[in-house]
Structures are given as C-alpha cells and as structure tokens.
Amino acid sequence: MSQESTDRPDGDLRETGMSLRHDREWDYELDRITDAVAERDATSVGLQFPEGLKRRGPGVADDLRELLPDGVNVLISGQPCYGACDLDTFLMKRTDVFVHFGHSPMKESEKIIYVPLFSNVEVTPIVERAMEEELASPDEDPDVGLVTTAQHMNKFDDMRAYLEERGYEVHTRRGDERLTHEGQVLGCNYASAEVDADQVLYVGGGKFHPLGLAMEYPDKHVVIADPVNNVVTVADTETFMKQRYASVHKAMDADTWGVIFCTKIGQGRWEEAEEIVENN
Amino acid sequence: MSQESTDRPDGDLRETGMSLRHDREWDYELDRITDAVAERDATSVGLQFPEGLKRRGPGVADDLRELLPDGVNVLISGQPCYGACDLDTFLMKRTDVFVHFGHSPMKESEKIIYVPLFSNVEVTPIVERAMEEELASPDEDPDVGLVTTAQHMNKFDDMRAYLEERGYEVHTRRGDERLTHEGQVLGCNYASAEVDADQVLYVGGGKFHPLGLAMEYPDKHVVIADPVNNVVTVADTETFMKQRYASVHKAMDADTWGVIFCTKIGQGRWEEAEEIVENN
C-alpha cells in the first residue's frame, strides 16, 4: 500500500521514515536471551529482525556475543521479514534458541523468544495534536476507538488515560486469538477496531496499518497520529482505491491470468490460491 | 563472475546475450511430461526454469495444459534457479511431478523429470573460427581439450569430429559422478578439463564457465567459442582476479567479518560456512 502526496516539496521526508523527528532506542532484552541460552545449554542463537531494524542486527549480535559464553554461535537471518507470522524457519531449525525481534508473540514454541521492541517515544504530544486537529471534540462525539501497533503497546495506557482525562469515552478490544494485546492491529487483522465509535485514533508510524483499517471500516473516520515523524493525518483510502481500480481496469484486457503464491509460512495462503485457480 | 570490456562502443551487445545472433528453439519434451503424469495419475505438475528461460514458462505451461487432462494443475516456480543442484524443494513437495528444465540430471528422484533443453544452434562454424583465430594449429600443438555446457552437449560429437578431421587429438573426460556427460562443465565443477592438453576449447555462451575453468587451470589456454553470439575470445582471468584482489584489499581494513550463507539446498554449504566461522 502506498499513498502519493502531490502537495509537498521534493525532499520533504515527512512520513517517509527517512528522517525521524525522534531517535528511537530499543531494549533488545539481551538478559532474557542469555538466560535462555544458559537454561538450554544452547550452542547457537538465531536472530531475526524486521526490515526496518535489520541494520541494527550486527550490533545486537556483537553485544550478545560479549554476554554469551565462548563457543556459542550467533547467526542473523538475512531473509525479508514482515510480521510476527513471518518466521525464518530455515534458521529456526538450525539454532537452539531463535529470537524474533520487533513483533509480539504469535506462534507458541519453546525455542522462540519474541522480543517486542517497544519504542521509547512519547505519545501524548501527538495524541494532543490529533485531538486539536482531526478528532471531533468530546462535546461533539465522545466515542473514540483506539488502536496501535506492537511498538507502541507499552504506551497504550498513556494514550487511553490522556483521552479519558479530556472527556472521551475510549473504546478498545482485543481482536482475536492471533492478537496478543488489546487495541493492537496487525497488517492482516483489524478486529480491534470493531468498536462502537465512528472515529478511530491510530497511534503509530506508516500508512500500511491505518489504510488497511480504513478500508475494512469505510464508515469510520481514521485519524493517524504518528509519534515518530510527529505528523497527524487522516487515512485517505481514495487515492489507494483509485490506484487499485486502475490496476483492475488495466488487467481486464488480459486473456491469461497468473496467481502468485508466496512461499513464506506465515504470509502465503496455499488453500486460497488453489481456490482462486479452481474457481476461475 | 563478470569481466568488463573497455574497448567496445556503448550499446554493443556482443557477449551480453541481449542480442542473440541465433534464435534458439528448445524441445520441452512435453510428451515425456504428459506420459509421466498419466503413469502416476498426477493431479499437479511443477515447472522450474533457469533464469534465462523463465519468460518462456507461461507459454510452456499453456502448451502443456492443452495436452494434459482437465483437472491437472500446472504450477511454475518463481524462485531464482542457477543450476541442476538448485531445485525448488517447496514446489517439488507440493506437486506430483516436478520438471526441472535446462540442466542435466543431478539428483536421483522418481518425482523429478530433467528436461535438458539442447540448443539447436550449429557449432561447427564457431569451432572453425576458434581454430583460425585462437587455437594453435594442429602442426604446432595437436592436443586440445574440449568442454561444453548442458545446452550444447547434443552437438558434442560434431565438435569433436570437426577438430579430429582437421588433425587435432581431442582430449575429453567425464569429470566425476556429479557430471552426467563427458566433456560437461558445471559452474562448480571443471574436472572434465583436467586433460593432457595445454589448450582447452570451451564451446558455449557466457563467461562464468570458461572463467572458472581458466582459474582452475591457470596454465591452460582457454579459448571460448560462443556459437550463439558468434564470438571467439580467450578467457582472461586477469581482469577478474584484479577485481577480486581489489575487493580483498579493501576488506583488509575491516574489524568485523560476516559470513553469508545461502539457504538453497544445492547452493549453500553449511559445513564450510561453520568452518570459516570457527577458524576465524
């Protein structure tokens, strides 16, 4: 999903994540990893980072090596990683302890350690701006849904408290069993936004999650409060939908169709791919 | 492996494979595939093509579908493929018959059909030119080694006969058990060039195989006769080795080293990677 903006000068990096207003620091929970290694007498540890944090991998591995006994190998996954479901099973099979950074737990396994990497960025300033700029005031409409991503779950109570103190009734829920936390959205799951409120506040970076959310609930007003880039916007599905329809329209002339299946365990849907082939 | 040429004008596509002097036609042996499907009552067929032939995949699939009974699914591998050892095991596990195009057999399996895709290009004209331009004459040195790749194995006897008729003593051998044919070279195996001759004629496209060969036998004069681009050259390892030494030199300043392992079954060497890590 991508949304183009035409009213910005070239070189404006807002919302691109390329020039962050806040430096982020992460807690890699190295103690938890070294404990697990000691407990299991492990001789190898695999590390998997999401795309945005891959560059930090070698540094984390170095820090970890200093804490681990000699003879324990640390291996870093080089495979692309987009989500908690996207485990590098190749590396997992070949290491005694497998650490998946940056996402909240999804699969149960004794071998896997999930290190969620909560951002240290403050969220109340951007929630305040969202209130002033895009949310209906509590007098107009006190009901607001609240969702965020794994990185900002540690500040979820702050967000809620801030809104409640200003007179909002905050509606949240835990989506389903794939979701670890109340109010958490995944790229594949927006059930936590199915609340009794016409406006939903998404606190977090990126367009992927809020656009997905807005498409699933087209009647809701989805306000994006990005605490990292310090930007407040409204999820606008129109541009994205136009691009999608343009693609569909272009494809109408085709005589032959291909169905592309992704081989990753958590990101491919073999049965659905087969069903599409069978029904067409 | 790549070799840069500086004495050519921009846009000269010789040796790039981008503008072929000869159109190649391939025999995809569809009958053999349909027979295998009938024999095994297969309901799914997987096709894997090397990179250079991937674009022809959908056409081959269409032709195959016309010959196969209704209800048989044809699936094409989208994974990169570089050699007979580079099997898409994911697709192989999920199909009843798995067809690997463009390479000669390497692994034994009841499920896999290897379709070698022999080129229909004539080889004697380019062998003639190689003789005139780069090989020592039979009077000077009658001994010549002869090697080629899977695609031109069907013309191996023609090459040999042509050279013998002109007075050469042609030295060939079958490298080892990984090699199917006498005189065949693989990117990882040049044993078939270990013959009693100071000059070796490589008939085939690309620089990868003849450069690898020339590096393994630095005392041999390796003549490249490319029947597809219609070019005769001599394998020059100097440029390549200079680039390699430049990289090594640049890397000498590094404090930290990474060892990258490829996860493909036939193209990664886990034990060697581990050994490198252990010994450094």
PDB file of N, CA, C and O in Angstrom, chain B residues 82-87 100 103-109 112-114 174 176-180 184-189 265-267:
ATOM      1  N   TYR B  82      19.708 -21.405 -10.451  1.00  0.00           N
ATOM      2  CA  TYR B  82      21.050 -21.335 -11.041  1.00  0.00           C
ATOM      3  C   TYR B  82      21.740 -22.681 -11.002  1.00  0.00           C
ATOM      4  O   TYR B  82      22.716 -22.855 -10.287  1.00  0.00           O
ATOM      5  N   GLY B  83      21.228 -23.629 -11.743  1.00  0.00           N
ATOM      6  CA  GLY B  83      21.940 -24.892 -11.841  1.00  0.00           C
ATOM      7  C   GLY B  83      21.105 -26.110 -11.520  1.00  0.00           C
ATOM      8  O   GLY B  83      20.006 -26.017 -10.972  1.00  0.00           O
ATOM      9  N   ALA B  84      21.668 -27.259 -11.892  1.00  0.00           N
ATOM     10  CA  ALA B  84      20.976 -28.539 -11.713  1.00  0.00           C
ATOM     11  C   ALA B  84      20.753 -28.844 -10.236  1.00  0.00           C
ATOM     12  O   ALA B  84      19.814 -29.549  -9.873  1.00  0.00           O
ATOM     13  N   CYS B  85      21.605 -28.298  -9.386  1.00  0.00           N
ATOM     14  CA  CYS B  85      21.522 -28.586  -7.948  1.00  0.00           C
ATOM     15  C   CYS B  85      20.480 -27.696  -7.271  1.00  0.00           C
ATOM     16  O   CYS B  85      20.139 -27.903  -6.113  1.00  0.00           O
ATOM     17  N   ASP B  86      19.998 -26.726  -8.017  1.00  0.00           N
ATOM     18  CA  ASP B  86      19.175 -25.661  -7.430  1.00  0.00           C
ATOM     19  C   ASP B  86      17.696 -25.972  -7.629  1.00  0.00           C
ATOM     20  O   ASP B  86      16.994 -25.328  -8.401  1.00  0.00           O
ATOM     21  N   LEU B  87      17.228 -26.988  -6.904  1.00  0.00           N
ATOM     22  CA  LEU B  87      15.844 -27.436  -7.054  1.00  0.00           C
ATOM     23  C   LEU B  87      14.922 -26.658  -6.121  1.00  0.00           C
ATOM     24  O   LEU B  87      15.269 -26.405  -4.974  1.00  0.00           O
ATOM     25  N   HIS B 100      12.297 -30.085 -14.078  1.00  0.00           N
ATOM     26  CA  HIS B 100      13.399 -29.126 -13.980  1.00  0.00           C
ATOM     27  C   HIS B 100      14.004 -28.968 -15.382  1.00  0.00           C
ATOM     28  O   HIS B 100      14.601 -29.899 -15.914  1.00  0.00           O
ATOM     29  N   HIS B 103      18.838 -28.075 -17.361  1.00  0.00           N
ATOM     30  CA  HIS B 103      20.068 -28.619 -16.788  1.00  0.00           C
ATOM     31  C   HIS B 103      20.045 -30.135 -16.906  1.00  0.00           C
ATOM     32  O   HIS B 103      18.984 -30.737 -17.023  1.00  0.00           O
ATOM     33  N   SER B 104      21.205 -30.738 -16.822  1.00  0.00           N
ATOM     34  CA  SER B 104      21.235 -32.197 -16.881  1.00  0.00           C
ATOM     35  C   SER B 104      21.062 -32.777 -15.489  1.00  0.00           C
ATOM     36  O   SER B 104      21.327 -32.107 -14.493  1.00  0.00           O
ATOM     37  N   PRO B 105      20.583 -34.031 -15.399  1.00  0.00           N
ATOM     38  CA  PRO B 105      20.214 -34.617 -14.113  1.00  0.00           C
ATOM     39  C   PRO B 105      21.337 -34.585 -13.096  1.00  0.00           C
ATOM     40  O   PRO B 105      22.497 -34.782 -13.428  1.00  0.00           O
ATOM     41  N   MET B 106      20.972 -34.310 -11.847  1.00  0.00           N
ATOM     42  CA  MET B 106      21.956 -34.363 -10.770  1.00  0.00           C
ATOM     43  C   MET B 106      21.464 -35.212  -9.605  1.00  0.00           C
ATOM     44  O   MET B 106      22.145 -36.114  -9.169  1.00  0.00           O
ATOM     45  N   LYS B 107      20.279 -34.924  -9.127  1.00  0.00           N
ATOM     46  CA  LYS B 107      19.738 -35.709  -8.014  1.00  0.00           C
ATOM     47  C   LYS B 107      18.825 -36.799  -8.571  1.00  0.00           C
ATOM     48  O   LYS B 107      18.045 -36.553  -9.492  1.00  0.00           O
ATOM     49  N   GLU B 108      18.887 -37.956  -7.944  1.00  0.00           N
ATOM     50  CA  GLU B 108      18.005 -39.049  -8.334  1.00  0.00           C
ATOM     51  C   GLU B 108      16.699 -38.916  -7.570  1.00  0.00           C
ATOM     52  O   GLU B 108      16.696 -38.820  -6.348  1.00  0.00           O
ATOM     53  N   SER B 109      15.588 -38.906  -8.256  1.00  0.00           N
ATOM     54  CA  SER B 109      14.298 -38.899  -7.589  1.00  0.00           C
ATOM     55  C   SER B 109      13.252 -39.322  -8.601  1.00  0.00           C
ATOM     56  O   SER B 109      13.295 -38.944  -9.765  1.00  0.00           O
ATOM     57  N   ILE B 112      11.214 -36.239 -10.045  1.00  0.00           N
ATOM     58  CA  ILE B 112      11.814 -35.202 -10.881  1.00  0.00           C
ATOM     59  C   ILE B 112      12.051 -35.678 -12.316  1.00  0.00           C
ATOM     60  O   ILE B 112      12.591 -36.755 -12.542  1.00  0.00           O
ATOM     61  N   ILE B 113      11.626 -34.853 -13.248  1.00  0.00           N
ATOM     62  CA  ILE B 113      11.980 -35.066 -14.651  1.00  0.00           C
ATOM     63  C   ILE B 113      12.938 -33.944 -15.050  1.00  0.00           C
ATOM     64  O   ILE B 113      12.611 -32.772 -14.905  1.00  0.00           O
ATOM     65  N   TYR B 114      14.110 -34.299 -15.517  1.00  0.00           N
ATOM     66  CA  TYR B 114      15.040 -33.299 -16.027  1.00  0.00           C
ATOM     67  C   TYR B 114      14.878 -33.179 -17.539  1.00  0.00           C
ATOM     68  O   TYR B 114      15.018 -34.160 -18.249  1.00  0.00           O
ATOM     69  N   ARG B 174      34.922 -37.497 -18.537  1.00  0.00           N
ATOM     70  CA  ARG B 174      33.776 -37.191 -17.703  1.00  0.00           C
ATOM     71  C   ARG B 174      34.331 -36.885 -16.330  1.00  0.00           C
ATOM     72  O   ARG B 174      35.045 -37.707 -15.732  1.00  0.00           O
ATOM     73  N   ASP B 176      33.327 -36.141 -12.867  1.00  0.00           N
ATOM     74  CA  ASP B 176      33.081 -37.038 -11.742  1.00  0.00           C
ATOM     75  C   ASP B 176      31.611 -37.405 -11.693  1.00  0.00           C
ATOM     76  O   ASP B 176      30.856 -37.099 -12.620  1.00  0.00           O
ATOM     77  N   GLU B 177      31.193 -38.040 -10.619  1.00  0.00           N
ATOM     78  CA  GLU B 177      29.834 -38.603 -10.612  1.00  0.00           C
ATOM     79  C   GLU B 177      28.733 -37.537 -10.620  1.00  0.00           C
ATOM     80  O   GLU B 177      27.589 -37.845 -10.928  1.00  0.00           O
ATOM     81  N   ARG B 178      29.096 -36.272 -10.309  1.00  0.00           N
ATOM     82  CA  ARG B 178      28.069 -35.237 -10.373  1.00  0.00           C
ATOM     83  C   ARG B 178      27.794 -34.808 -11.813  1.00  0.00           C
ATOM     84  O   ARG B 178      26.805 -34.150 -12.099  1.00  0.00           O
ATOM     85  N   LEU B 179      28.722 -35.141 -12.691  1.00  0.00           N
ATOM     86  CA  LEU B 179      28.579 -34.721 -14.085  1.00  0.00           C
ATOM     87  C   LEU B 179      27.964 -35.843 -14.894  1.00  0.00           C
ATOM     88  O   LEU B 179      28.372 -37.005 -14.791  1.00  0.00           O
ATOM     89  N   THR B 180      26.968 -35.492 -15.680  1.00  0.00           N
ATOM     90  CA  THR B 180      26.257 -36.502 -16.442  1.00  0.00           C
ATOM     91  C   THR B 180      27.021 -36.908 -17.684  1.00  0.00           C
ATOM     92  O   THR B 180      27.043 -38.067 -18.073  1.00  0.00           O
ATOM     93  N   GLN B 184      31.390 -32.264 -20.048  1.00  0.00           N
ATOM     94  CA  GLN B 184      30.494 -31.238 -19.494  1.00  0.00           C
ATOM     95  C   GLN B 184      31.158 -30.483 -18.342  1.00  0.00           C
ATOM     96  O   GLN B 184      31.794 -31.069 -17.474  1.00  0.00           O
ATOM     97  N   VAL B 185      30.996 -29.157 -18.346  1.00  0.00           N
ATOM     98  CA  VAL B 185      31.429 -28.371 -17.187  1.00  0.00           C
ATOM     99  C   VAL B 185      30.203 -27.812 -16.474  1.00  0.00           C
ATOM    100  O   VAL B 185      29.186 -27.501 -17.086  1.00  0.00           O
ATOM    101  N   LEU B 186      30.332 -27.704 -15.149  1.00  0.00           N
ATOM    102  CA  LEU B 186      29.332 -27.021 -14.327  1.00  0.00           C
ATOM    103  C   LEU B 186      30.002 -25.795 -13.717  1.00  0.00           C
ATOM    104  O   LEU B 186      31.229 -25.726 -13.647  1.00  0.00           O
ATOM    105  N   GLY B 187      29.216 -24.884 -13.228  1.00  0.00           N
ATOM    106  CA  GLY B 187      29.777 -23.705 -12.563  1.00  0.00           C
ATOM    107  C   GLY B 187      30.630 -24.086 -11.361  1.00  0.00           C
ATOM    108  O   GLY B 187      31.521 -23.340 -10.953  1.00  0.00           O
ATOM    109  N   CYS B 188      30.334 -25.259 -10.786  1.00  0.00           N
ATOM    110  CA  CYS B 188      31.066 -25.690  -9.592  1.00  0.00           C
ATOM    111  C   CYS B 188      32.013 -26.827  -9.890  1.00  0.00           C
ATOM    112  O   CYS B 188      32.594 -27.409  -8.984  1.00  0.00           O
ATOM    113  N   ASN B 189      32.173 -27.201 -11.154  1.00  0.00           N
ATOM    114  CA  ASN B 189      32.948 -28.409 -11.445  1.00  0.00           C
ATOM    115  C   ASN B 189      33.579 -28.353 -12.829  1.00  0.00           C
ATOM    116  O   ASN B 189      32.887 -28.374 -13.852  1.00  0.00           O
ATOM    117  N   ILE B 265      19.151 -25.468  -1.190  1.00  0.00           N
ATOM    118  CA  ILE B 265      19.697 -26.794  -0.869  1.00  0.00           C
ATOM    119  C   ILE B 265      20.992 -27.087  -1.621  1.00  0.00           C
ATOM    120  O   ILE B 265      21.919 -27.615  -1.064  1.00  0.00           O
ATOM    121  N   GLY B 266      21.037 -26.768  -2.886  1.00  0.00           N
ATOM    122  CA  GLY B 266      22.199 -27.167  -3.672  1.00  0.00           C
ATOM    123  C   GLY B 266      23.244 -26.081  -3.810  1.00  0.00           C
ATOM    124  O   GLY B 266      24.257 -26.285  -4.461  1.00  0.00           O
ATOM    125  N   GLN B 267      22.994 -24.901  -3.255  1.00  0.00           N
ATOM    126  CA  GLN B 267      23.933 -23.808  -3.484  1.00  0.00           C
ATOM    127  C   GLN B 267      24.500 -23.233  -2.195  1.00  0.00           C
ATOM    128  O   GLN B 267      25.269 -22.275  -2.219  1.00  0.00           O
TER     129      GLN B 267
END
